[in-house]
Short mmCIF file of C-alpha atoms in Angstrom, two decimals:
data_model
loop_
_atom_site.label_atom_id
_atom_site.label_comp_id
_atom_site.label_asym_id
_atom_site.label_seq_id
_atom_site.Cartn_x
_atom_site.Cartn_y
_atom_site.Cartn_z
CA MET R 1 -28.89 -5.89 18.10
CA GLN R 2 -25.71 -7.71 17.09
CA LEU R 3 -27.57 -9.28 14.11
CA PHE R 4 -28.74 -5.86 12.96
CA ARG R 5 -25.24 -4.50 13.28
CA ASN R 6 -23.80 -7.36 11.25
CA ILE R 7 -26.34 -6.77 8.53
CA LEU R 8 -25.33 -3.12 8.33
CA ILE R 9 -21.62 -4.07 8.22
CA LEU R 10 -22.36 -6.61 5.45
CA LEU R 11 -24.21 -4.01 3.38
CA TRP R 12 -21.45 -1.47 3.93
CA ARG R 13 -18.69 -3.89 2.95
CA ILE R 14 -20.62 -4.82 -0.19
CA TRP R 15 -20.83 -1.10 -0.92
CA PHE R 16 -17.06 -0.75 -0.46
CA TYR R 17 -16.49 -3.35 -3.21
CA VAL R 18 -19.05 -1.57 -5.41
CA MET R 19 -17.10 1.65 -4.93
CA MET R 20 -13.92 -0.20 -5.88
CA THR R 21 -15.39 -1.73 -9.02
CA VAL R 22 -17.80 0.76 -10.61
CA PRO R 23 -15.21 3.56 -11.25
CA ILE R 24 -12.86 0.96 -12.82
CA ILE R 25 -15.67 -0.13 -15.14
CA GLY R 26 -16.35 3.47 -16.06
CA LEU R 27 -12.66 4.18 -16.69
CA PHE R 28 -11.96 0.81 -18.32
CA PRO R 29 -11.02 2.04 -21.82
CA ILE R 30 -8.65 4.70 -20.44
CA LEU R 31 -7.07 2.27 -17.98
CA LEU R 32 -6.64 -0.38 -20.64
CA ILE R 33 -4.74 2.12 -22.85
CA LEU R 34 -2.58 3.50 -20.02
CA THR R 35 -1.57 0.02 -18.83
CA SER R 36 -0.63 -1.18 -22.31
CA ARG R 37 2.79 0.55 -22.18
CA GLU R 38 5.12 0.97 -19.21
CA ALA R 39 6.04 4.44 -20.51
CA TRP R 40 2.49 5.58 -19.74
CA TYR R 41 2.57 4.45 -16.13
CA ALA R 42 2.81 7.98 -14.69
CA GLN R 43 -0.47 8.84 -16.41
CA PHE R 44 -2.08 5.63 -15.11
CA PHE R 45 -0.88 6.51 -11.60
CA LYS R 46 -2.75 9.82 -11.68
CA VAL R 47 -5.94 7.99 -12.58
CA ALA R 48 -5.28 5.42 -9.82
CA ARG R 49 -4.97 8.23 -7.29
CA PHE R 50 -8.30 9.65 -8.45
CA TRP R 51 -9.86 6.20 -8.14
CA ALA R 52 -8.48 5.84 -4.57
CA LYS R 53 -10.14 9.08 -3.52
CA ILE R 54 -13.47 7.94 -4.93
CA VAL R 55 -13.23 4.63 -2.98
CA LEU R 56 -12.17 6.30 0.30
CA TYR R 57 -14.73 9.11 0.37
CA GLY R 58 -17.45 7.04 -1.26
CA SER R 59 -17.05 4.35 1.41
CA GLY R 60 -17.28 6.88 4.23
CA PHE R 61 -13.59 7.10 5.06
CA ILE R 62 -12.13 10.49 5.90
CA PRO R 63 -8.41 10.55 5.14
CA ILE R 64 -6.31 12.78 7.38
CA LEU R 65 -2.67 13.22 6.43
CA LYS R 66 0.23 14.71 8.31
CA LYS R 67 3.83 14.92 7.17
CA GLU R 68 6.90 15.16 9.29
CA ALA R 69 8.78 16.68 6.32
CA PRO R 70 8.04 17.54 2.70
CA VAL R 71 8.22 14.69 0.17
CA ASP R 72 10.40 15.50 -2.88
CA LEU R 73 8.25 14.88 -5.96
CA HIS R 74 11.34 14.47 -8.19
CA LYS R 75 12.90 11.73 -6.08
CA SER R 76 12.61 7.95 -6.05
CA TYR R 77 11.74 6.36 -2.68
CA MET R 78 11.11 3.02 -1.13
CA PHE R 79 7.69 3.57 0.50
CA VAL R 80 6.92 1.26 3.44
CA ALA R 81 3.96 1.10 5.79
CA ASN R 82 2.18 -1.16 8.26
CA HIS R 83 -0.35 -3.48 6.61
CA THR R 84 -3.68 -4.36 8.25
CA SER R 85 -6.43 -3.68 5.66
CA MET R 86 -7.50 -3.58 2.03
CA VAL R 87 -7.84 0.17 2.65
CA ASP R 88 -4.04 0.42 2.90
CA ILE R 89 -3.78 0.36 -0.91
CA MET R 90 -6.15 3.28 -1.37
CA LEU R 91 -4.68 5.33 1.50
CA MET R 92 -1.16 4.90 0.18
CA LEU R 93 -2.29 6.13 -3.25
CA TYR R 94 -4.07 9.07 -1.54
CA CYS R 95 -0.95 10.03 0.44
CA ILE R 96 1.80 9.77 -2.17
CA LYS R 97 2.04 11.80 -5.34
CA ASN R 98 5.28 10.29 -6.57
CA PRO R 99 4.49 7.54 -9.12
CA PHE R 100 5.21 4.20 -7.48
CA VAL R 101 4.62 0.55 -8.14
CA PHE R 102 3.16 -1.83 -5.50
CA VAL R 103 4.90 -5.06 -4.74
CA GLY R 104 1.96 -7.18 -3.58
CA LYS R 105 0.62 -10.68 -3.13
CA LYS R 106 -0.79 -12.39 -6.20
CA GLU R 107 -4.00 -13.36 -4.38
CA LEU R 108 -5.46 -9.90 -5.00
CA THR R 109 -5.60 -10.65 -8.70
CA LYS R 110 -8.63 -12.85 -7.94
CA ILE R 111 -10.76 -9.76 -7.11
CA PRO R 112 -13.01 -9.20 -10.17
CA ILE R 113 -12.04 -6.26 -12.41
CA PHE R 114 -9.71 -4.70 -9.79
CA GLY R 115 -7.48 -7.78 -10.06
CA PHE R 116 -7.16 -7.39 -13.79
CA PHE R 117 -5.45 -4.00 -13.56
CA TYR R 118 -3.67 -4.94 -10.34
CA LYS R 119 -1.98 -7.75 -12.30
CA ARG R 120 -1.10 -5.41 -15.20
CA THR R 121 0.51 -2.70 -13.04
CA CYS R 122 1.89 -4.26 -9.89
CA ILE R 123 4.83 -6.54 -9.20
CA LEU R 124 3.24 -9.76 -7.94
CA VAL R 125 4.88 -12.09 -5.49
CA ASP R 126 4.10 -15.69 -4.63
CA ARG R 127 5.50 -15.81 -1.09
CA THR R 128 5.68 -19.61 -1.19
CA SER R 129 8.07 -19.61 -4.20
CA GLN R 130 11.76 -18.78 -4.02
CA LYS R 131 11.77 -18.29 -7.77
CA SER R 132 8.93 -15.79 -7.57
CA ARG R 133 10.76 -13.76 -4.91
CA LYS R 134 13.86 -13.52 -7.12
CA GLU R 135 11.76 -12.43 -10.11
CA VAL R 136 10.13 -9.75 -7.95
CA PHE R 137 13.55 -8.42 -6.99
CA ASN R 138 14.66 -8.25 -10.65
CA ARG R 139 11.41 -6.49 -11.77
CA ALA R 140 11.63 -3.99 -8.90
CA GLN R 141 15.20 -3.24 -9.92
CA ASP R 142 14.09 -2.44 -13.43
CA ARG R 143 11.40 -0.06 -12.17
CA LEU R 144 13.83 1.68 -9.88
CA LYS R 145 16.34 2.11 -12.67
CA ALA R 146 13.57 3.76 -14.70
CA GLY R 147 13.05 6.29 -11.87
CA THR R 148 9.80 4.85 -10.51
CA SER R 149 9.43 4.48 -6.75
CA ILE R 150 8.46 1.19 -5.09
CA CYS R 151 5.91 0.49 -2.35
CA ILE R 152 6.25 -2.58 -0.17
CA PHE R 153 4.37 -3.58 2.95
CA PRO R 154 7.37 -5.23 4.65
CA GLU R 155 5.38 -7.35 7.08
CA GLY R 156 4.87 -9.60 4.10
CA GLY R 157 1.11 -9.89 4.66
CA VAL R 158 -1.55 -9.13 7.16
CA PRO R 159 -1.06 -10.98 10.52
CA GLU R 160 -3.95 -13.33 11.27
CA ASP R 161 -3.67 -12.40 14.93
CA GLU R 162 -5.13 -8.86 15.03
CA SER R 163 -3.66 -8.27 18.47
CA ILE R 164 -0.24 -7.96 16.83
CA VAL R 165 0.52 -4.26 16.62
CA LEU R 166 3.26 -4.65 13.97
CA ASP R 167 4.70 -7.89 12.67
CA ILE R 168 8.40 -8.56 11.97
CA PHE R 169 9.59 -6.89 8.78
CA LYS R 170 11.04 -8.87 5.89
CA ASP R 171 14.31 -7.64 4.38
CA GLY R 172 13.37 -7.25 0.67
CA ALA R 173 12.46 -3.55 0.74
CA PHE R 174 15.67 -2.63 2.58
CA ARG R 175 17.87 -4.77 0.36
CA LEU R 176 16.47 -3.00 -2.72
CA ALA R 177 16.77 0.44 -1.14
CA ILE R 178 20.42 -0.10 -0.25
CA GLU R 179 21.17 -1.61 -3.69
CA HIS R 180 19.89 1.54 -5.41
CA GLN R 181 20.85 4.01 -2.72
CA ILE R 182 17.32 5.43 -2.46
CA PRO R 183 15.80 6.60 0.84
CA ILE R 184 13.22 4.71 2.83
CA LEU R 185 10.05 6.73 3.40
CA PRO R 186 8.03 5.18 6.23
CA LEU R 187 4.26 5.76 6.57
CA THR R 188 2.06 4.81 9.50
CA PHE R 189 -1.60 4.10 8.98
CA LEU R 190 -3.19 4.60 12.41
CA ASP R 191 -6.81 3.63 11.90
CA ASN R 192 -7.11 1.16 9.04
CA LYS R 193 -7.30 -1.95 11.21
CA LYS R 194 -10.14 -0.34 13.16
CA ARG R 195 -11.86 0.92 9.97
CA MET R 196 -11.75 -2.29 7.90
CA SER R 197 -9.72 -5.26 9.09
CA TYR R 198 -9.88 -8.67 7.50
CA THR R 199 -12.31 -9.85 10.17
CA PHE R 200 -15.45 -9.60 8.00
CA PHE R 201 -18.11 -8.48 10.48
CA SER R 202 -16.08 -5.53 11.84
CA GLY R 203 -15.22 -1.95 10.97
CA SER R 204 -17.03 1.24 10.31
CA PRO R 205 -16.75 4.46 8.28
CA GLY R 206 -14.69 7.21 9.90
CA ARG R 207 -11.31 8.90 9.83
CA THR R 208 -8.25 7.12 8.39
CA ARG R 209 -5.20 8.91 9.70
CA ALA R 210 -1.84 8.58 7.93
CA TYR R 211 1.53 9.95 9.03
CA ILE R 212 4.43 10.34 6.62
CA HIS R 213 7.68 10.18 8.58
CA ARG R 214 10.96 11.82 7.74
CA GLU R 215 12.93 9.85 5.08
CA VAL R 216 15.59 7.34 6.27
CA SER R 217 18.76 7.71 4.22
CA THR R 218 20.55 4.72 2.74
CA SER R 219 23.48 6.80 1.47
CA GLY R 220 26.71 4.89 1.94
CA LEU R 221 25.04 1.84 3.42
CA THR R 222 25.87 -1.72 2.26
CA GLN R 223 23.95 -4.94 2.51
CA GLU R 224 25.64 -5.53 5.85
CA ASN R 225 23.53 -2.65 7.19
CA LYS R 226 20.27 -4.18 5.93
CA LYS R 227 19.12 -5.62 9.19
CA GLY R 228 19.82 -2.42 11.07
CA LEU R 229 17.91 -0.39 8.49
CA ASN R 230 15.02 -2.85 8.81
CA GLU R 231 14.90 -2.48 12.58
CA GLN R 232 15.26 1.29 12.47
CA THR R 233 12.33 1.62 10.12
CA ARG R 234 10.14 -0.79 12.00
CA THR R 235 10.79 1.08 15.25
CA ILE R 236 9.73 4.37 13.68
CA ILE R 237 6.37 2.90 12.57
CA TYR R 238 5.86 0.87 15.75
CA ASN R 239 6.38 3.88 18.03
CA LYS R 240 3.86 5.91 16.05
CA LEU R 241 1.33 3.08 16.29
CA GLN R 242 1.87 2.76 20.00
CA SER R 243 1.38 6.51 20.56
CA GLY R 244 -1.84 6.56 18.51
CA ILE R 245 -1.30 10.29 17.95
CA LEU R 246 -1.17 11.78 14.49
#
C-alpha cells in the first residue's frame, strides 16, 4: 500500500513540475519581451499571476484567501510570509495584486525554464556570501525607490526539521522596510507544508489557505526598532499558524 501511495505521489509531483513548465514554454516569447526591460515589470507580473493560478489549480490545489483588512493597490509594501514549500511562490502571486519582486535563493535558478525567468526577474541571494547580501540590499532599495513592492521569506530558507512551526526571522526585510518607511504586510500560509513539503514522498492535492494580516506600520521607526518589528511580525504569523484557523 505504501509503495502504491509513493508511486502516486511521484506521478503527481512530476505533474506539478509539468504544470510549472508547460505554460512558461507557451508564453516564452511574451515573457522574454516583458523581462527585457524593468519598465515592463508590471505587465510581466500580471502574466506571472496568471501562471501561478494555472499551476495551483492544475496541480489540484484549491487556494482559499481571507484578508484581515483591504490591501491598498497603490501602495508599496514589504510582503513577508512563512516558508515551507515550493507552492509558497505561486500562492504569494495568487494572493497579492500589487506588483512585487521576490528576494529568493539562487538555487531556484537551476530549475529548467522556470529558473531562466526567475533569474531575470527576482533579486537573488547567495546566503553564504556577505557581498551577495549587500548587493541584494542595494537592488531591493532600487526597486522600492521605483515604487515596486518586495517579497521576502524572512526565515531565510525552509527549515530541514519539518517539526519547526516557524523558524527565527532574519532582519533584512525589516531593515529595508524601516529604511523606506513602507509597511510590513504579513501573510500566513496554513497548509503548504502539508500540501507539498520538501520531503519528496509526501503531500497531496487539496486546499491551500492563506491569510493576509493587517499591515504593520513602520512610520517613525528607526533601525533601533528593527528587532522589535521583526519579533512583532513573527508573532503575528506564528499565532495564526498555531491556531490553524483561517
